[in-house]
Coordinates of C-alpha atoms and ligand atoms in Angstrom, one line a residue:
M22 CA 151.9 80.6 103.8
S23 CA 148.6 82.5 104.3
T24 CA 146.4 82.4 107.4
M25 CA 142.7 82.2 107.5
N26 CA 140.5 84.9 109.0
T27 CA 137.3 84.1 110.8
V28 CA 135.2 83.5 107.8
G29 CA 137.8 81.2 106.3
R30 CA 139.0 83.4 103.4
P31 CA 142.7 83.5 102.6
T32 CA 144.3 86.8 103.8
A33 CA 147.6 88.4 103.1
P34 CA 150.7 86.7 104.6
N35 CA 151.2 88.0 108.1
E36 CA 153.2 85.3 109.7
G37 CA 154.0 85.9 113.3
L38 CA 151.1 88.3 113.8
D39 CA 147.9 87.7 115.8
A40 CA 145.3 87.0 113.1
N41 CA 142.6 88.2 115.4
Y42 CA 144.2 91.6 116.2
K43 CA 141.7 94.3 115.3
P44 CA 142.4 97.7 116.7
A45 CA 139.9 100.5 116.8
T46 CA 140.9 103.0 114.1
L47 CA 142.5 106.3 115.1
T48 CA 140.1 108.4 113.0
G49 CA 136.8 106.5 113.4
G50 CA 137.0 105.6 109.7
R51 CA 136.6 102.0 108.8
G52 CA 137.5 100.0 105.7
L53 CA 137.8 102.9 103.2
L54 CA 134.9 104.7 104.7
Q55 CA 135.7 108.0 106.5
D56 CA 133.8 109.4 109.4
E57 CA 133.2 113.1 108.8
P58 CA 131.2 116.2 110.1
L59 CA 127.8 117.0 108.7
I60 CA 127.8 119.0 105.6
F61 CA 126.8 122.3 107.3
E62 CA 129.5 122.0 110.0
G63 CA 132.5 122.3 107.6
E64 CA 134.8 125.1 108.3
G65 CA 136.2 127.6 105.8
W66 CA 134.1 126.3 103.0
G67 CA 133.3 129.7 101.5
K68 CA 133.2 128.6 98.0
T69 CA 130.7 127.5 95.3
G70 CA 130.8 124.8 92.8
V71 CA 130.2 127.1 89.9
D72 CA 131.2 130.6 88.8
L73 CA 128.2 132.8 88.4
P74 CA 128.5 136.2 86.6
K75 CA 127.8 139.2 88.9
P76 CA 124.2 140.3 88.2
A77 CA 124.1 143.5 86.1
N78 CA 121.7 145.1 88.4
D79 CA 122.6 144.9 92.1
G80 CA 119.4 146.6 93.1
S81 CA 116.6 144.6 94.6
D82 CA 112.8 145.0 94.5
L83 CA 112.7 143.8 98.1
G84 CA 113.6 147.1 99.7
D85 CA 114.1 146.7 103.5
L86 CA 113.3 143.1 103.4
V87 CA 116.5 142.2 101.7
R88 CA 118.6 139.6 103.7
K89 CA 121.5 141.1 105.5
D90 CA 123.4 138.0 106.6
P91 CA 124.6 135.1 104.7
I92 CA 122.0 132.3 104.5
G93 CA 124.4 129.8 106.0
L94 CA 124.5 127.3 103.2
P95 CA 127.6 125.1 103.1
G96 CA 130.0 126.1 100.3
L97 CA 131.3 123.1 98.6
S98 CA 133.0 122.2 95.4
E99 CA 131.4 119.6 93.2
P100 CA 133.7 116.7 94.3
E101 CA 133.2 117.6 98.0
A102 CA 129.5 117.5 97.6
M103 CA 129.6 114.2 95.6
R104 CA 131.8 112.5 98.1
H105 CA 129.8 113.6 101.1
Y106 CA 126.6 112.1 99.8
V107 CA 128.2 109.0 98.4
R108 CA 129.8 108.4 101.8
L109 CA 126.5 108.9 103.5
S110 CA 124.9 106.4 101.1
Q111 CA 127.5 103.8 102.0
K112 CA 126.6 103.9 105.6
N113 CA 123.1 103.0 104.8
H114 CA 121.2 100.1 103.3
A115 CA 119.5 100.5 99.9
I116 CA 117.4 98.3 97.7
D117 CA 120.2 98.5 95.2
L118 CA 122.5 96.7 97.6
A119 CA 120.4 93.7 98.8
V120 CA 117.1 92.3 99.8
Y121 CA 115.1 94.8 101.8
P122 CA 112.4 92.6 103.4
L123 CA 110.6 95.3 105.3
G124 CA 107.0 94.1 105.6
S125 CA 104.3 96.5 104.6
C126 CA 106.8 98.8 102.9
T127 CA 107.1 96.9 99.6
M128 CA 110.8 97.7 99.0
K129 CA 111.2 96.5 95.5
H130 CA 113.6 97.2 92.7
N131 CA 113.0 100.5 91.0
P132 CA 113.5 99.8 87.3
R133 CA 116.1 102.1 85.7
L134 CA 113.7 102.5 82.7
N135 CA 111.4 104.5 85.0
E136 CA 114.3 106.8 85.9
K137 CA 115.2 107.3 82.3
M138 CA 111.6 108.3 81.5
A139 CA 111.3 110.6 84.5
R140 CA 114.4 112.5 83.3
L141 CA 113.0 113.3 79.9
P142 CA 113.2 117.1 79.7
G143 CA 109.5 117.3 78.7
F144 CA 108.6 115.9 82.1
S145 CA 111.4 117.0 84.4
D146 CA 112.1 120.5 83.2
I147 CA 108.5 121.9 83.3
H148 CA 106.9 124.2 85.8
P149 CA 103.5 123.7 87.4
L150 CA 102.6 127.3 86.5
Q151 CA 103.4 127.0 82.8
P152 CA 100.4 127.6 80.5
Q153 CA 98.5 124.4 80.0
S154 CA 99.0 124.6 76.2
T155 CA 102.7 124.2 76.7
V156 CA 102.5 121.0 78.9
Q157 CA 100.0 119.0 76.9
G158 CA 102.2 115.9 77.0
A159 CA 102.5 116.0 80.7
L160 CA 98.7 116.3 81.1
E161 CA 98.2 113.4 78.7
L162 CA 100.5 111.3 80.8
M163 CA 98.4 112.1 83.9
D164 CA 95.3 111.2 82.0
Q165 CA 96.8 107.9 80.9
L166 CA 97.9 107.1 84.5
A167 CA 94.4 107.8 85.7
H168 CA 93.1 105.5 83.0
W169 CA 95.4 102.7 84.1
L170 CA 94.6 103.2 87.8
T171 CA 90.8 103.2 87.2
T172 CA 91.0 100.2 84.9
L173 CA 93.2 98.1 87.3
T174 CA 90.9 98.9 90.2
G175 CA 87.6 98.8 88.4
M176 CA 86.7 102.2 89.9
P177 CA 85.2 105.2 87.9
A178 CA 87.4 108.1 89.2
V179 CA 90.8 108.8 90.7
A180 CA 92.3 111.8 92.6
L181 CA 95.9 111.8 91.7
S182 CA 97.3 114.6 93.9
P183 CA 97.7 113.0 97.3
K184 CA 101.4 112.7 98.1
A185 CA 101.6 109.5 100.2
G186 CA 99.4 106.7 101.3
A187 CA 98.5 108.6 104.5
H188 CA 97.7 111.7 102.5
G189 CA 95.5 109.4 100.3
E190 CA 93.6 108.3 103.4
L191 CA 93.1 111.9 104.3
C192 CA 91.7 112.5 100.8
G193 CA 89.4 109.5 101.0
L194 CA 88.0 110.4 104.4
M195 CA 87.5 114.0 103.4
A196 CA 85.5 112.8 100.3
I197 CA 83.5 110.6 102.6
R198 CA 82.8 113.4 105.0
A199 CA 81.8 115.7 102.1
A200 CA 79.4 113.0 100.8
H201 CA 77.7 112.6 104.3
Q202 CA 77.5 116.4 104.5
A203 CA 75.8 116.6 101.1
K204 CA 73.2 114.1 102.4
G205 CA 72.8 116.0 105.6
E206 CA 74.1 113.0 107.7
H207 CA 77.4 114.3 108.8
E208 CA 76.3 115.4 112.2
Q209 CA 75.0 111.9 113.1
R210 CA 77.8 109.9 111.6
R211 CA 80.9 110.6 113.7
K212 CA 82.5 107.2 114.0
V213 CA 85.0 105.3 111.8
L214 CA 85.5 101.6 112.4
V215 CA 89.1 100.3 112.2
P216 CA 90.3 96.7 112.8
T217 CA 93.0 96.2 115.5
S218 CA 95.6 95.1 112.9
A219 CA 95.4 98.3 110.9
H220 CA 98.4 100.4 110.0
G221 CA 98.8 103.3 112.4
T222 CA 98.0 105.8 109.7
N223 CA 94.4 104.6 109.5
P224 CA 93.2 105.6 113.0
A225 CA 95.4 108.6 112.9
T226 CA 93.7 109.8 109.7
A227 CA 90.2 109.2 111.0
A228 CA 91.0 111.2 114.2
F229 CA 92.6 114.0 112.2
V230 CA 89.5 114.4 110.1
G231 CA 87.5 114.6 113.3
Y232 CA 86.0 111.2 113.7
S233 CA 86.2 109.0 116.7
V234 CA 87.8 105.7 116.1
V235 CA 86.2 102.4 117.1
E236 CA 88.3 99.3 117.0
V237 CA 87.0 96.1 115.4
A238 CA 88.2 92.8 116.7
Q239 CA 90.2 90.2 114.8
T240 CA 89.5 86.5 114.5
D241 CA 92.0 83.9 115.5
D242 CA 92.8 83.3 111.9
G243 CA 93.9 86.9 111.4
R244 CA 90.9 88.5 109.7
V245 CA 88.2 91.1 110.5
D246 CA 85.7 89.7 113.0
V247 CA 82.6 90.2 110.9
A248 CA 80.2 89.6 113.8
D249 CA 81.9 92.3 115.8
L250 CA 81.9 94.7 112.7
A251 CA 78.2 94.1 112.2
A252 CA 77.5 94.8 115.8
K253 CA 79.3 98.1 115.7
L254 CA 77.9 99.3 112.4
G255 CA 74.9 101.7 112.6
P256 CA 73.5 105.1 111.8
D257 CA 76.4 106.8 113.7
V258 CA 79.1 105.2 111.5
A259 CA 80.6 107.2 108.7
A260 CA 83.0 104.7 107.3
I261 CA 85.0 101.6 107.8
M262 CA 88.8 101.4 107.0
V263 CA 89.9 97.9 106.1
T264 CA 93.2 96.8 104.5
N265 CA 93.0 94.1 102.0
P266 CA 95.1 92.0 101.8
N267 CA 95.5 92.9 105.5
T268 CA 98.6 93.7 107.5
C269 CA 98.9 90.1 108.5
G270 CA 99.5 89.3 104.8
L271 CA 96.1 87.6 104.6
F272 CA 93.2 88.1 102.2
E273 CA 90.0 89.2 103.9
R274 CA 87.8 86.3 102.8
D275 CA 84.6 88.0 103.9
I276 CA 85.2 91.2 102.1
L277 CA 82.0 91.0 100.1
E278 CA 80.0 90.5 103.2
I279 CA 81.9 93.4 104.9
S280 CA 81.1 95.8 102.1
R281 CA 77.4 94.7 102.0
L282 CA 77.0 95.3 105.7
T283 CA 78.8 98.6 105.5
H284 CA 76.6 99.9 102.7
E285 CA 73.5 98.6 104.3
A286 CA 74.3 100.7 107.4
G287 CA 74.7 103.8 105.1
A288 CA 78.5 104.0 105.7
Y289 CA 81.3 104.0 103.1
F290 CA 84.0 101.4 102.7
Y291 CA 87.5 103.0 102.7
C292 CA 90.1 100.3 101.7
D293 CA 93.7 100.8 102.6
G294 CA 95.3 99.7 99.2
A295 CA 98.9 99.8 100.3
N296 CA 99.1 96.1 99.6
F297 CA 97.7 96.3 96.1
N298 CA 100.8 94.7 94.7
A299 CA 99.5 91.4 96.1
I300 CA 96.3 91.5 94.0
V301 CA 97.0 93.8 91.1
G302 CA 95.8 92.3 87.8
R303 CA 93.9 89.6 89.8
V304 CA 91.3 91.4 91.8
R305 CA 89.6 94.7 91.1
P306 CA 88.7 96.5 94.4
G307 CA 85.7 98.1 92.6
D308 CA 84.2 94.6 92.4
L309 CA 84.6 94.2 96.1
G310 CA 82.4 97.2 96.9
V311 CA 85.2 99.6 97.8
D312 CA 84.2 103.3 97.8
A313 CA 87.7 104.8 98.2
M314 CA 91.2 103.3 98.2
H315 CA 94.6 104.8 98.0
I316 CA 97.3 103.3 95.9
N317 CA 100.9 103.8 97.0
L318 CA 102.6 104.3 93.6
H319 CA 105.9 104.1 95.5
K320 CA 105.0 100.6 96.7
T321 CA 102.9 98.8 94.0
F322 CA 104.2 100.7 91.0
S323 CA 107.9 100.8 92.0
T324 CA 108.7 104.4 92.5
P325 CA 111.7 104.9 94.9
H326 CA 110.9 105.5 98.5
G327 CA 112.3 105.2 102.0
G328 CA 114.4 107.9 103.5
G329 CA 111.4 110.2 103.6
G330 CA 110.1 110.5 100.2
P331 CA 108.8 111.4 97.7
G332 CA 105.7 109.2 97.5
A333 CA 102.4 109.4 95.7
G334 CA 99.1 108.1 96.9
P335 CA 96.4 108.5 94.3
V336 CA 92.9 107.6 95.6
V337 CA 90.3 105.8 93.4
L338 CA 86.7 106.7 94.1
S339 CA 83.4 105.1 93.6
E340 CA 80.4 106.7 91.7
A341 CA 79.1 107.9 95.1
L342 CA 82.3 109.7 96.1
A343 CA 83.6 110.8 92.7
P344 CA 81.8 114.2 92.7
F345 CA 83.7 115.2 95.9
A346 CA 87.2 114.5 94.6
P347 CA 89.7 117.2 95.2
A348 CA 90.8 119.5 92.4
P349 CA 92.7 119.4 90.2
W350 CA 92.0 116.7 87.6
V351 CA 92.7 116.3 83.9
V352 CA 90.0 116.1 81.3
N353 CA 90.4 115.4 77.6
T354 CA 88.3 118.1 75.9
G355 CA 88.7 116.5 72.5
D356 CA 90.7 119.7 71.6
G357 CA 93.5 119.0 74.1
Y358 CA 93.9 118.3 77.8
K359 CA 92.7 120.6 80.5
L360 CA 93.2 120.8 84.2
V361 CA 90.0 121.3 86.1
E362 CA 91.2 123.5 89.0
R363 CA 88.5 125.7 90.3
E364 CA 85.1 125.5 91.8
E365 CA 83.7 127.7 89.0
D366 CA 84.8 125.0 86.6
E367 CA 83.2 121.6 86.8
A368 CA 84.6 121.1 90.3
E369 CA 81.8 122.8 92.3
Q370 CA 81.4 119.8 94.6
A371 CA 85.1 119.2 95.1
F372 CA 86.0 119.3 98.8
G373 CA 88.9 121.6 98.0
R374 CA 92.5 120.7 97.2
L375 CA 95.2 118.8 98.9
C376 CA 98.3 120.4 97.6
A377 CA 99.3 123.6 95.8
F378 CA 99.8 122.0 92.4
Q379 CA 99.1 118.7 90.7
G380 CA 101.0 116.2 92.8
Q381 CA 104.2 114.3 92.3
M382 CA 104.8 114.5 88.6
G383 CA 108.1 112.5 88.7
M384 CA 106.3 109.6 90.4
Y385 CA 103.5 109.7 87.8
V386 CA 106.0 109.2 85.1
R387 CA 107.8 106.4 86.9
A388 CA 104.6 104.6 87.7
L389 CA 103.2 104.8 84.2
S390 CA 106.5 103.7 82.8
Y391 CA 106.3 100.6 85.1
M392 CA 102.8 99.9 84.1
M393 CA 103.4 100.2 80.4
S394 CA 106.6 98.2 80.4
H395 CA 104.9 95.3 82.3
G396 CA 101.6 95.4 80.4
S397 CA 98.4 94.0 82.0
D398 CA 99.8 90.4 81.9
G399 CA 103.0 91.6 83.5
L400 CA 101.2 93.4 86.3
R401 CA 99.2 90.2 87.0
Q402 CA 102.5 88.4 87.2
V403 CA 103.7 91.0 89.7
A404 CA 101.0 90.0 92.1
E405 CA 101.6 86.3 91.5
D406 CA 105.3 86.5 92.0
A407 CA 104.9 88.7 95.1
V408 CA 102.7 86.0 96.7
L409 CA 104.8 83.1 95.5
N410 CA 108.0 84.6 97.0
A411 CA 106.3 85.2 100.3
N412 CA 105.0 81.7 100.5
Y413 CA 108.4 80.3 99.5
I414 CA 109.9 82.1 102.5
K415 CA 107.1 80.9 104.8
A416 CA 107.5 77.3 103.6
R417 CA 111.3 77.3 104.0
L418 CA 111.3 78.9 107.5
E419 CA 108.2 77.4 109.2
D420 CA 110.0 74.4 110.6
L421 CA 112.4 76.6 112.6
M422 CA 110.3 79.8 113.2
S423 CA 106.7 80.0 114.2
P424 CA 104.2 81.4 111.6
A425 CA 101.7 83.7 113.2
F426 CA 98.9 82.1 111.1
P427 CA 100.1 78.6 110.1
E428 CA 96.8 77.7 108.4
G429 CA 96.9 78.0 104.6
P430 CA 99.0 80.1 102.3
C431 CA 99.8 83.8 102.9
M432 CA 99.6 86.6 100.4
H433 CA 102.6 88.9 99.8
E434 CA 104.0 88.8 103.3
A435 CA 105.2 86.0 105.6
L436 CA 104.4 86.8 109.2
F437 CA 106.1 85.1 112.2
D438 CA 105.6 85.6 115.9
D439 CA 108.3 85.2 118.6
E440 CA 106.8 81.9 120.1
W441 CA 109.8 80.0 118.6
L442 CA 112.3 82.3 120.6
K443 CA 110.7 81.4 123.9
G444 CA 113.2 80.4 126.5
T445 CA 116.2 81.7 124.5
D446 CA 116.4 85.1 126.2
I447 CA 116.6 86.5 122.6
T448 CA 113.9 89.0 121.5
T449 CA 112.6 89.9 118.0
L450 CA 114.7 93.1 118.3
D451 CA 117.9 91.1 119.1
F452 CA 117.3 88.8 116.2
A453 CA 116.7 91.7 113.8
K454 CA 119.9 93.4 114.8
A455 CA 121.9 90.2 114.2
M456 CA 120.5 90.1 110.7
I457 CA 122.3 93.4 110.0
D458 CA 125.6 91.7 110.9
E459 CA 124.9 89.0 108.3
G460 CA 124.3 91.6 105.6
F461 CA 120.5 91.7 105.6
H462 CA 118.2 94.5 106.4
P463 CA 115.8 93.3 109.1
M464 CA 112.2 92.6 108.4
T465 CA 109.5 94.8 110.0
M466 CA 109.3 94.2 113.7
Y467 CA 106.5 94.4 116.3
F468 CA 103.9 95.2 113.6
P469 CA 101.1 94.3 113.2
L470 CA 100.5 94.9 116.9
V471 CA 98.1 92.0 117.2
V472 CA 100.9 89.5 116.8
H473 CA 103.4 89.1 119.7
G474 CA 107.0 89.9 118.7
A475 CA 105.9 90.1 115.1
M476 CA 108.4 89.6 112.3
L477 CA 106.8 90.6 109.0
I478 CA 108.8 89.6 105.9
E479 CA 107.9 91.0 102.5
P480 CA 110.3 89.8 99.9
T481 CA 108.4 91.5 97.0
E482 CA 108.3 90.1 93.5
T483 CA 111.6 91.5 92.3
E484 CA 113.8 89.1 94.3
S485 CA 115.1 86.1 92.4
K486 CA 115.1 82.6 93.8
A487 CA 118.9 82.8 94.3
E488 CA 118.5 86.0 96.4
L489 CA 115.7 84.5 98.4
D490 CA 117.8 81.4 99.0
R491 CA 120.7 83.5 100.4
F492 CA 118.3 85.3 102.7
I493 CA 116.7 82.1 103.8
E494 CA 120.1 80.5 104.5
A495 CA 121.1 83.5 106.7
M496 CA 117.8 83.3 108.5
R497 CA 118.2 79.5 109.1
L498 CA 121.7 79.9 110.3
L499 CA 120.7 82.7 112.7
A500 CA 117.6 80.7 113.9
G501 CA 119.9 77.8 114.6
A502 CA 122.3 79.9 116.6
A503 CA 119.4 81.4 118.6
K504 CA 118.2 77.9 119.5
A505 CA 121.7 76.7 120.3
G506 CA 122.0 79.4 123.0
D507 CA 124.5 81.6 121.2
V508 CA 122.9 84.6 123.1
D509 CA 125.8 87.1 122.9
R510 CA 125.7 87.1 119.1
F511 CA 122.2 88.5 119.4
K512 CA 122.3 90.7 122.6
G513 CA 125.3 92.7 121.4
A514 CA 124.3 93.0 117.7
P515 CA 125.0 94.7 115.4
F516 CA 128.8 94.3 115.8
H517 CA 129.7 95.2 112.2
A518 CA 127.4 98.1 111.3
P519 CA 128.8 101.7 111.3
L520 CA 126.8 102.3 114.5
R521 CA 125.7 99.8 117.2
R522 CA 122.3 100.0 118.9
L523 CA 120.7 103.4 118.9
D524 CA 118.4 104.8 121.5
E525 CA 115.7 105.4 119.0
T526 CA 113.3 107.0 121.4
R527 CA 115.9 109.5 122.5
A528 CA 117.0 110.1 119.0
A529 CA 113.5 111.1 118.1
R530 CA 112.8 113.1 121.3
A531 CA 116.2 114.8 121.8
P532 CA 117.9 114.6 118.5
R533 CA 121.7 115.4 118.4
L534 CA 122.1 117.3 115.3
R535 CA 125.9 117.9 115.4
W536 CA 128.7 115.5 114.6
S537 CA 131.1 114.5 117.3
A538 CA 134.2 112.5 117.0
P539 CA 133.5 108.7 116.9
E540 CA 133.9 107.1 120.3
G541 CA 137.3 105.5 120.7
S542 CA 138.9 107.6 118.0
N543 CA 141.7 110.0 118.6
R544 CA 140.2 112.9 116.8
A545 CA 139.6 116.3 118.2
G546 CA 136.0 117.1 117.0
Ligands
PLP618 C1 102.7 102.1 103.8 C2 101.4 101.9 104.3 C3 100.5 103.1 104.6 C4 101.0 104.5 104.5 O1 101.6 104.9 103.3 P1 102.6 106.1 103.2 O2 102.8 106.2 101.7 O3 103.8 105.6 103.9 O4 102.0 107.2 103.9 C5 99.3 102.8 105.1 N1 98.8 101.6 105.2 C6 99.6 100.5 105.0 C7 99.0 99.1 105.2 C8 100.9 100.6 104.5 O5 101.6 99.6 104.3

């Protein structure tokens, strides 16, 4: 006879034992996953994974500057290094494991074809200081990527080198500042207008470039309040920064009016293009009057991100801003490709450069691979499926949860508030933690700030209906439990993750950088 465990699966015969007995493990390990020190804390690891021949010449050109002590790198064999990183990866969520519905982040599948292309030796084994004649293929790829980006956005120029969306914002605002300087208007134009729902990087970038940030109100239906914008525009405004579709997952219906008013006031329109995956192939930002917009290659064009990098945030620029684009860029001379790098070349108006070399080459290869394998029709379908999937989620959950903007369809994200949790004593945070126990990464919480207890769900276009249905089922079951008053399930969650609730503020302010034996284990450490 077999007994049933709590989820009703048959387990091995254990007649006479308490089926619910679940001791803490002695080592802190759990279910084939060991708990271990960090890689640089290992003891007696004075080895390397490879045998290197002793250099023929022991002398050094560094004289007195030569290092006297070991550098302190962990010495590991290949299997030790492999296992350490595979174990770490198993403690974490990944897009290759399941849905990753983190709103605003566009966590979609990274096609393996991209990876194969990025590993071609002609792209992966080159050095940025190689003579340009030896990297013509790589330069041609950058030129083609620039062609796709300008074509898809309907903009005349692009600066490829920014290394993230936020870096792209910096690039765009520096181009805007250079344009105002060239017109002699910089001194009088010291303000940047930013809607209240903006991603935090927008006001941060404006402040970093030296502007003062003025907030623009939002209407009850989640869009920019055009009357408030018009009232705040004037000869002291350098630019507006507007996200479209915005961070509430809604298209800015008045976008043409917004750009008209902005240009009339002599300001530039910076568009945060992080949500370009919702409109790619359908709408060209150039047709909306945008002057500068970053494109997160790692979001819209599927290059891997999360865990800190690498990203790529090329910025498309209008005719008015193009002359100020940062070096370098690629030109086709008819006799090969050339990087324009210096002010004495054609870059005399460039505001400078944003990074030492050309940007994230590996991301360029992946993004172009994604574009070419989809084609223009496929990219249009990306936008259509991203929007369809988000609306499917909204439609299937709106009877139980409360959509922040119930009127009409959404774009690529379904946004709920916490109105539906009222009276349950369960918060957005509690709900998110319980999702982890059910096998799902939480949605984005408490952003955008304009929505109380926000839950921002972005399924992306790469989830199948079957995956979405599994996610929706879990959400419905959890919402049912919340409404039925099953508070403990939420307050204590996550129960099944490698770690429970972390004090995230303390972790950021006073990080503990050394391993200690897991609580409740019998280990020394
Ligand atoms: C992701 C995002 C950014 C910032 O992009 P990074 O590549 O993370 O720097 C800016 N704005 C919005 C709306 C975003 O979603």
